[in-house]
Coordinates of C-alpha atoms and ligand atoms in Angstrom, one line a residue:
X2 CA 11.5 -26.2 -3.8
X3 CA 9.7 -26.6 -7.1
X4 CA 10.6 -30.1 -8.4
X5 CA 11.3 -28.8 -12.0
X6 CA 13.2 -25.6 -11.3
X7 CA 14.8 -26.4 -8.0
X8 CA 13.8 -22.9 -6.9
X9 CA 11.6 -21.7 -4.1
X10 CA 7.9 -22.0 -3.8
X11 CA 6.5 -19.0 -1.9
X12 CA 3.0 -19.1 -0.5
X13 CA 1.2 -15.8 -0.3
X14 CA -2.0 -15.2 1.6
X15 CA -4.2 -12.8 -0.3
X16 CA -4.5 -12.1 -4.0
X17 CA -4.8 -8.3 -4.4
X18 CA -2.4 -6.0 -6.2
X19 CA 0.4 -6.6 -3.8
X20 CA 0.3 -10.3 -4.6
X21 CA 0.0 -9.5 -8.3
X22 CA 3.1 -7.3 -8.3
X23 CA 5.0 -9.8 -6.1
X24 CA 4.2 -12.4 -8.7
X25 CA 5.8 -10.3 -11.3
X26 CA 9.0 -10.1 -9.2
X27 CA 8.8 -13.9 -8.5
X28 CA 8.8 -14.6 -12.2
X29 CA 12.1 -12.8 -12.8
X30 CA 13.7 -14.7 -9.9
X31 CA 12.5 -18.1 -11.3
X32 CA 10.3 -18.7 -8.2
X33 CA 6.8 -20.0 -8.0
X34 CA 4.3 -17.9 -6.2
X35 CA 1.4 -19.9 -4.8
X36 CA -1.5 -17.7 -3.9
X37 CA -4.4 -18.2 -1.5
X38 CA -7.2 -16.1 -3.1
X39 CA -10.7 -15.5 -1.7
X40 CA -12.1 -15.2 -5.3
X41 CA -10.9 -16.5 -8.6
X42 CA -11.1 -13.0 -10.1
X43 CA -8.9 -11.3 -7.5
X44 CA -6.0 -9.4 -9.2
X45 CA -3.3 -12.0 -8.5
X46 CA -5.5 -15.0 -9.0
X47 CA -6.1 -13.8 -12.6
X48 CA -2.3 -14.1 -13.4
X49 CA -0.7 -16.7 -11.2
X50 CA -0.5 -20.3 -12.2
X51 CA -0.8 -21.8 -8.7
X52 CA -3.9 -20.5 -7.1
X53 CA -5.8 -22.0 -4.2
X54 CA -9.3 -20.6 -3.6
X55 CA -10.0 -20.2 0.0
X56 CA -10.4 -17.9 3.0
X57 CA -7.5 -16.5 5.0
X58 CA -9.5 -17.4 8.1
X59 CA -9.6 -21.1 7.2
X60 CA -6.7 -23.0 8.8
X61 CA -7.2 -26.0 6.4
X62 CA -6.7 -23.6 3.4
X63 CA -3.6 -22.1 5.0
X64 CA -2.2 -25.6 5.5
X65 CA -2.7 -26.3 1.8
X66 CA -1.0 -23.1 0.9
X67 CA 2.0 -24.0 3.1
X68 CA 2.4 -27.6 1.9
X69 CA 5.7 -27.8 0.0
X70 CA 6.3 -24.1 0.2
X71 CA 9.6 -22.7 1.5
X72 CA 7.8 -19.9 3.3
X73 CA 4.3 -18.4 3.8
X74 CA 4.0 -14.6 3.6
X75 CA 1.2 -12.1 3.1
X76 CA -0.5 -9.6 0.8
X77 CA -2.6 -8.4 3.8
X78 CA -2.5 -8.5 7.6
X79 CA -5.8 -10.2 8.4
X80 CA -4.8 -13.8 9.1
X81 CA -5.8 -14.8 12.6
X82 CA -2.7 -15.0 14.8
X83 CA -3.7 -18.3 16.3
X84 CA -3.8 -19.8 12.8
X85 CA -0.2 -18.6 12.2
X86 CA 0.9 -20.0 15.5
X87 CA -0.6 -23.3 14.5
X88 CA 1.3 -23.3 11.2
X89 CA 4.6 -22.4 13.0
X90 CA 4.0 -25.2 15.5
X91 CA 3.6 -27.6 12.6
X92 CA 7.0 -26.5 11.2
X93 CA 5.9 -24.0 8.6
X94 CA 8.2 -21.0 8.0
X95 CA 6.0 -17.9 8.3
X96 CA 7.5 -14.5 7.5
X97 CA 6.7 -12.1 9.1
X98 CA 5.9 -14.4 12.0
X99 CA 2.9 -14.0 14.2
X100 CA 4.7 -12.3 17.0
X101 CA 5.9 -9.6 14.7
X102 CA 2.8 -9.4 12.6
X103 CA 0.5 -8.7 15.5
X104 CA 2.0 -5.1 15.6
X105 CA 0.6 -4.5 12.2
X106 CA -2.7 -6.2 13.0
X107 CA -3.7 -4.5 16.2
X108 CA -3.2 -0.8 16.7
X109 CA -3.4 -1.0 20.5
X110 CA -0.7 -3.8 20.6
X111 CA 1.4 -1.6 18.3
X112 CA 1.0 1.5 20.4
X113 CA 1.9 -0.4 23.6
X114 CA 5.0 -1.9 22.0
X115 CA 6.1 1.5 20.6
X116 CA 5.7 3.0 24.1
X117 CA 7.9 0.2 25.5
X118 CA 10.5 1.0 22.9
X119 CA 10.3 4.7 23.5
X120 CA 9.5 5.3 19.8
X121 CA 8.0 8.8 19.0
X122 CA 4.3 8.6 18.5
X123 CA 1.1 10.6 19.1
X124 CA -0.4 10.7 22.6
X125 CA -3.0 7.9 22.8
X126 CA -5.2 5.9 25.1
X127 CA -7.3 2.7 25.0
X128 CA -11.1 3.4 24.9
X129 CA -13.7 1.4 26.8
X130 CA -16.2 4.3 27.4
X131 CA -17.2 7.8 26.4
X132 CA -15.6 8.9 29.7
X133 CA -12.2 7.7 28.5
X134 CA -12.5 10.0 25.6
X135 CA -13.7 12.9 27.8
X136 CA -10.6 12.3 30.0
X137 CA -8.4 12.1 26.9
X138 CA -9.7 15.3 25.4
X139 CA -10.9 16.4 22.0
X140 CA -10.3 17.0 19.2
X141 CA -9.1 13.4 18.8
X142 CA -8.9 10.6 16.3
X143 CA -10.6 7.3 17.2
X144 CA -9.3 4.2 15.5
X145 CA -10.6 0.7 15.3
X146 CA -7.7 -1.4 16.7
X147 CA -8.2 -4.0 14.0
X148 CA -9.3 -4.4 10.4
X149 CA -9.0 -0.7 9.2
X150 CA -7.4 0.3 6.0
X151 CA -7.5 3.2 3.6
X152 CA -9.0 5.4 6.3
X153 CA -11.8 3.0 7.0
X154 CA -11.7 2.5 10.8
X155 CA -10.5 6.1 11.5
X156 CA -12.9 8.7 12.8
X157 CA -12.2 12.4 13.6
X158 CA -13.8 13.0 17.0
X159 CA -14.9 16.5 18.1
X160 CA -17.5 15.4 20.6
X161 CA -16.7 12.4 22.9
X162 CA -20.3 11.2 22.5
X163 CA -19.5 10.3 18.9
X164 CA -17.7 7.2 20.1
X165 CA -20.8 5.8 21.8
X166 CA -22.1 4.5 18.5
X167 CA -18.8 2.8 17.7
X168 CA -18.7 1.2 21.2
X169 CA -22.3 0.1 20.8
X170 CA -21.3 -1.6 17.5
X171 CA -18.6 -3.5 19.5
X172 CA -15.7 -1.9 17.8
X173 CA -12.5 -2.1 20.0
X174 CA -11.0 1.4 19.9
X175 CA -8.1 3.6 20.8
X176 CA -7.9 7.4 20.6
X177 CA -5.0 9.5 19.5
X178 CA -4.4 13.2 19.7
X179 CA -5.1 14.9 16.5
X180 CA -1.5 15.6 15.3
X181 CA -0.9 19.0 13.6
X182 CA 0.9 17.3 10.8
X183 CA 3.0 19.2 8.3
X184 CA 2.9 16.2 6.0
X185 CA 3.1 12.4 6.0
X186 CA 6.2 10.4 5.3
X187 CA 7.0 6.7 5.0
X188 CA 10.2 4.9 5.9
X189 CA 10.3 1.5 4.2
X190 CA 12.9 -1.1 5.0
X191 CA 13.4 -4.8 4.5
X192 CA 14.9 -7.3 6.9
X193 CA 16.0 -10.9 6.4
X194 CA 16.2 -13.7 9.0
X195 CA 20.0 -13.4 8.8
X196 CA 19.5 -9.9 10.1
X197 CA 20.4 -7.9 7.0
X198 CA 18.5 -4.7 6.6
X199 CA 18.1 -2.4 3.6
X200 CA 16.3 0.9 3.6
X201 CA 14.9 2.9 0.7
X202 CA 15.0 6.7 0.8
X203 CA 12.3 8.2 3.0
X204 CA 9.3 9.3 0.9
X205 CA 6.4 11.8 1.2
X206 CA 3.0 10.3 1.0
X207 CA 0.0 12.4 0.1
X208 CA -3.5 11.3 1.2
X209 CA -7.0 12.4 0.3
X210 CA -9.9 11.3 2.4
X211 CA -7.5 8.9 4.2
X212 CA -6.5 7.3 0.9
X213 CA -3.0 7.6 -0.4
X214 CA -3.0 9.3 -3.8
X215 CA 0.7 10.2 -4.4
X216 CA 4.1 9.3 -3.2
X217 CA 7.2 11.4 -3.8
X218 CA 10.7 9.9 -3.5
X219 CA 12.8 11.1 -1.9
X220 CA 10.6 13.3 0.3
X221 CA 11.3 16.9 -1.0
X222 CA 13.1 19.2 1.4
X223 CA 13.5 16.6 4.1
X224 CA 16.7 17.3 6.1
X225 CA 19.3 14.6 5.9
X226 CA 19.3 14.5 9.7
X227 CA 15.5 13.8 9.8
X228 CA 15.7 11.3 6.9
X229 CA 18.4 9.3 8.7
X230 CA 16.4 9.5 11.9
X231 CA 13.4 8.0 10.1
X232 CA 15.4 5.3 8.5
X233 CA 17.2 4.4 11.7
X234 CA 13.8 4.3 13.5
X235 CA 12.4 1.9 10.9
X236 CA 15.5 -0.3 11.0
X237 CA 15.3 -0.4 14.8
X238 CA 11.6 -1.3 14.8
X239 CA 12.2 -4.0 12.2
X240 CA 14.9 -5.6 14.4
X241 CA 13.1 -5.1 17.8
X242 CA 9.8 -6.5 16.5
X243 CA 11.6 -9.3 14.6
X244 CA 10.1 -8.4 11.2
X245 CA 11.1 -10.5 8.3
X246 CA 10.2 -9.0 4.9
X247 CA 9.2 -5.5 4.0
X248 CA 8.3 -3.1 6.9
X249 CA 6.6 0.2 6.0
X250 CA 6.6 2.7 8.9
X251 CA 4.0 5.4 8.2
X252 CA 5.1 8.6 9.8
X253 CA 3.7 12.0 10.6
X254 CA 6.0 15.0 10.2
X255 CA 5.3 17.8 12.6
X256 CA 7.0 21.1 13.2
X257 CA 9.0 19.3 16.0
X258 CA 9.9 16.0 14.4
X259 CA 8.5 12.7 13.4
X260 CA 5.9 10.4 15.0
X261 CA 5.0 6.8 14.1
X262 CA 1.4 6.5 12.7
X263 CA 1.3 2.8 11.8
X264 CA 3.2 -0.2 10.6
X265 CA 2.7 -2.5 7.6
X266 CA 4.6 -5.7 7.3
X267 CA 4.3 -6.5 3.6
X268 CA 4.9 -4.6 0.4
X269 CA 3.2 -1.2 0.8
X270 CA 1.6 1.5 -1.4
X271 CA 4.3 3.9 -0.3
X272 CA 6.9 1.9 -2.1
X273 CA 5.2 1.0 -5.4
X274 CA 7.6 3.6 -6.9
X275 CA 10.5 1.2 -6.3
X276 CA 9.4 -0.9 -9.3
X277 CA 11.0 1.6 -11.7
X278 CA 12.5 4.0 -9.2
X279 CA 14.9 1.8 -7.3
X280 CA 17.5 -0.8 -8.2
X281 CA 15.5 -3.3 -6.2
X282 CA 11.7 -3.2 -6.1
X283 CA 9.9 -3.7 -2.8
X284 CA 8.3 -6.8 -4.3
X285 CA 11.6 -8.4 -5.2
X286 CA 13.1 -7.3 -1.8
X287 CA 10.2 -8.8 0.1
X288 CA 10.8 -12.2 -1.7
X289 CA 14.6 -12.0 -1.1
X290 CA 14.0 -11.2 2.6
X291 CA 11.4 -13.9 3.4
X292 CA 13.6 -16.4 1.6
X293 CA 16.8 -15.2 3.4
X294 CA 18.5 -14.2 0.2
X295 CA 21.0 -11.3 0.3
X296 CA 19.0 -8.1 -0.1
X297 CA 19.2 -5.9 -3.2
X298 CA 20.6 -2.4 -3.6
X299 CA 18.0 0.3 -2.8
X300 CA 19.4 3.3 -4.6
X301 CA 17.2 5.5 -6.8
X302 CA 17.3 5.2 -10.6
X303 CA 16.5 8.9 -11.0
X304 CA 16.8 12.0 -8.8
X305 CA 13.0 12.1 -8.4
X306 CA 10.3 9.5 -8.6
X307 CA 6.6 10.1 -8.3
X308 CA 3.9 7.5 -8.0
X309 CA 0.3 8.4 -8.4
X310 CA -2.6 6.0 -7.6
X311 CA -5.4 5.5 -10.0
X312 CA -8.6 5.4 -8.0
X313 CA -11.7 3.9 -9.5
X314 CA -14.4 6.5 -10.0
X315 CA -15.6 8.0 -13.2
X316 CA -14.0 5.6 -15.6
X317 CA -16.6 4.0 -18.0
X318 CA -16.1 0.2 -18.3
X319 CA -16.3 -1.0 -21.9
X320 CA -19.9 -1.7 -22.9
X321 CA -20.3 -4.8 -25.0
X322 CA -22.1 -4.3 -28.3
X323 CA -21.9 -0.5 -28.3
X324 CA -20.4 0.7 -31.5
X325 CA -20.2 4.3 -30.6
X326 CA -16.4 4.9 -30.5
X327 CA -15.4 5.1 -34.2
X328 CA -18.7 6.7 -35.3
X329 CA -18.4 9.4 -32.7
X330 CA -14.8 10.1 -33.7
X331 CA -15.8 10.4 -37.4
X332 CA -18.6 12.7 -36.7
X333 CA -16.3 15.0 -34.7
X334 CA -13.8 15.1 -37.7
X335 CA -16.6 15.6 -40.2
X336 CA -18.0 18.5 -38.3
X337 CA -14.9 20.5 -39.1
X338 CA -13.5 20.3 -35.6
X339 CA -9.9 21.5 -35.8
X340 CA -8.6 18.9 -33.4
X341 CA -9.2 20.7 -30.2
X342 CA -11.7 18.1 -29.4
X343 CA -10.1 15.2 -31.3
X344 CA -11.0 12.8 -28.5
X345 CA -14.4 11.8 -27.4
X346 CA -16.1 13.3 -24.4
X347 CA -14.9 11.6 -21.2
X348 CA -18.2 9.9 -20.4
X349 CA -17.9 7.9 -23.6
X350 CA -14.3 6.9 -23.3
X351 CA -13.4 3.4 -22.1
X352 CA -10.4 2.7 -19.9
X353 CA -8.6 1.2 -22.8
X354 CA -9.1 4.3 -24.9
X355 CA -7.9 6.4 -22.0
X356 CA -4.7 4.3 -21.8
X357 CA -4.0 5.0 -25.5
X358 CA -4.3 8.8 -24.8
X359 CA -2.2 8.6 -21.6
X360 CA 0.6 6.7 -23.4
X361 CA 0.6 9.1 -26.3
X362 CA 0.7 12.1 -23.9
X363 CA 3.3 10.7 -21.5
X364 CA 5.5 8.1 -23.1
X365 CA 7.9 8.1 -20.2
X366 CA 5.3 7.3 -17.6
X367 CA 4.8 3.7 -16.6
X368 CA 1.4 2.4 -15.9
X369 CA 0.4 -0.6 -13.6
X370 CA -3.2 -1.8 -13.6
X371 CA -4.4 -4.4 -11.1
X372 CA -7.1 -6.2 -13.1
X373 CA -9.8 -4.9 -10.7
X374 CA -13.3 -3.7 -11.3
X375 CA -13.5 0.1 -11.3
X376 CA -15.4 0.7 -8.1
X377 CA -15.3 4.2 -6.7
X378 CA -12.5 5.0 -4.3
X379 CA -10.8 1.7 -5.0
X380 CA -7.1 1.6 -5.9
X381 CA -7.2 0.1 -9.4
X382 CA -3.8 0.9 -10.6
X383 CA -0.9 3.4 -10.4
X384 CA 1.5 5.3 -12.6
X385 CA 5.2 6.1 -12.0
X386 CA 7.2 9.0 -13.5
X387 CA 10.9 9.7 -13.1
X388 CA 13.3 12.6 -13.8
X389 CA 15.6 15.3 -12.7
X390 CA 13.1 18.1 -12.1
X391 CA 10.5 17.4 -9.4
X392 CA 7.9 19.9 -10.7
X393 CA 8.1 18.2 -14.1
X394 CA 7.9 14.7 -12.7
X395 CA 4.9 15.6 -10.6
X396 CA 3.2 17.2 -13.6
X397 CA 3.8 14.2 -15.8
X398 CA 2.5 11.7 -13.1
X399 CA -0.6 13.8 -12.5
X400 CA -1.3 14.3 -16.2
X401 CA -1.1 10.6 -16.8
X402 CA -3.5 9.8 -13.9
X403 CA -5.8 12.6 -15.1
X404 CA -5.9 11.0 -18.6
X405 CA -6.7 7.6 -17.1
X406 CA -9.3 8.9 -14.7
X407 CA -11.0 11.7 -16.6
X408 CA -10.3 10.8 -20.2
X409 CA -9.0 14.3 -20.9
X410 CA -5.8 16.3 -20.6
X411 CA -5.1 18.1 -17.4
Ligands
LIG25 P1 -5.5 3.3 8.0 O1 -5.1 2.1 8.8 O2 -6.8 3.3 7.5 O3 -4.4 3.6 6.9 P2 -4.3 5.5 9.5 O4 -4.1 5.3 10.9 O5 -3.1 5.5 8.6 O6 -5.5 4.5 9.0 O7 -5.1 6.9 9.3 C1 -5.5 7.3 8.0 C2 -5.2 8.8 7.8 O8 -5.9 9.6 8.8 C3 -3.7 9.1 8.0 O9 -3.0 8.9 6.8 C4 -3.8 10.6 8.4 O10 -4.0 11.4 7.3 C5 -5.1 10.7 9.3 N1 -4.7 10.5 10.7 C6 -4.6 9.3 11.3 N2 -4.3 9.4 12.6 C7 -4.1 10.8 12.8 C8 -3.8 11.6 13.9 N3 -3.5 11.0 15.1 N4 -3.7 12.9 13.8 C9 -4.0 13.5 12.6 N5 -4.4 12.8 11.5 C10 -4.4 11.4 11.6

């Protein structure tokens, strides 16, 4: 407990946007979030008061994070299990614990466990040689068992020989059948040590190049039967695996039903929409769960909620000392432009200027930026739109992201 507030200190490993948004939730609950950041300019390290700089692979740094904290939890899944076991042996409360977390760290361990639990999933096999892939059959999907994210560590395999290079590089692999997916869904739940569980409505997640770009809550047109099946599956997995905190179950929907793609045991991109779109955000719920507080209500605050990710790409960072902005705008006005081009060409517009335009265009859309450098393909922020009419909500979210990305109306 924090000596001044008498309220919990939570240690979080990792300082990306998930830690940053968890910090926002911790503020409201009066808690102190202590963060282990690899770099002082990581998104959460920029905003939290109690930041340790260190590596998640360094047991001494993890011990410092844990000292005086009620619980240690995660913004990513990359902490070596043996370090977590050492902490637990020393009396540290770690949620999710190492025996649960391993299923989000290692895709082969996850597949083996899901098989034991008879959970629906793609046909799969471990891979030690090209022959294993020949026996399995192509087309297939090869996956690094550890360390992949945002589609890195996933390869579409049409010729078994393709995996030789991966095996030569020493990448431990599994293969999966290439599922004829109709779309992707996510069932996100939270579970507390007491055993309470809470489920948000099942959402549709839209990916481009293996990266999530959009989430629609609730998943449009999903039958109630299938939605309940997905929620019950996620709740069962949370209980069977002993998850404490948020569990996101990424699902494939096929013509025949649902299959588990993978598991994440932390706040997840597929539930960022809950900040404005649910009574309880996933970040608050994760804190409640790991601290064994009663969980919050998970109902929607509007009939439809759409979250769209802002990926770094073409956005121009502000250039110090360049006085172009106002001059350029004046010239446009003076040239008799009737307002059709009242904003500057996209290439000249800074992110800050794009935000002004986005807010003017879509005052009901909420923006979240993560304090990151705008590197291509990187998730640097997201927007959330809410409303009664799905088409309109989608249009508004996309328009807002288009403004932020391209510096022009869609
Ligand atoms: P990551 O760990 O990088 O998120 P995933 O296992 O979620 O990787 O795969 C990334 C994306 O690749 C998925 O969202 C899906 O679009 C596609 N994908 C993964 N596995 C399969 C599969 N077995 N069949 C078809 N598509 C797949």
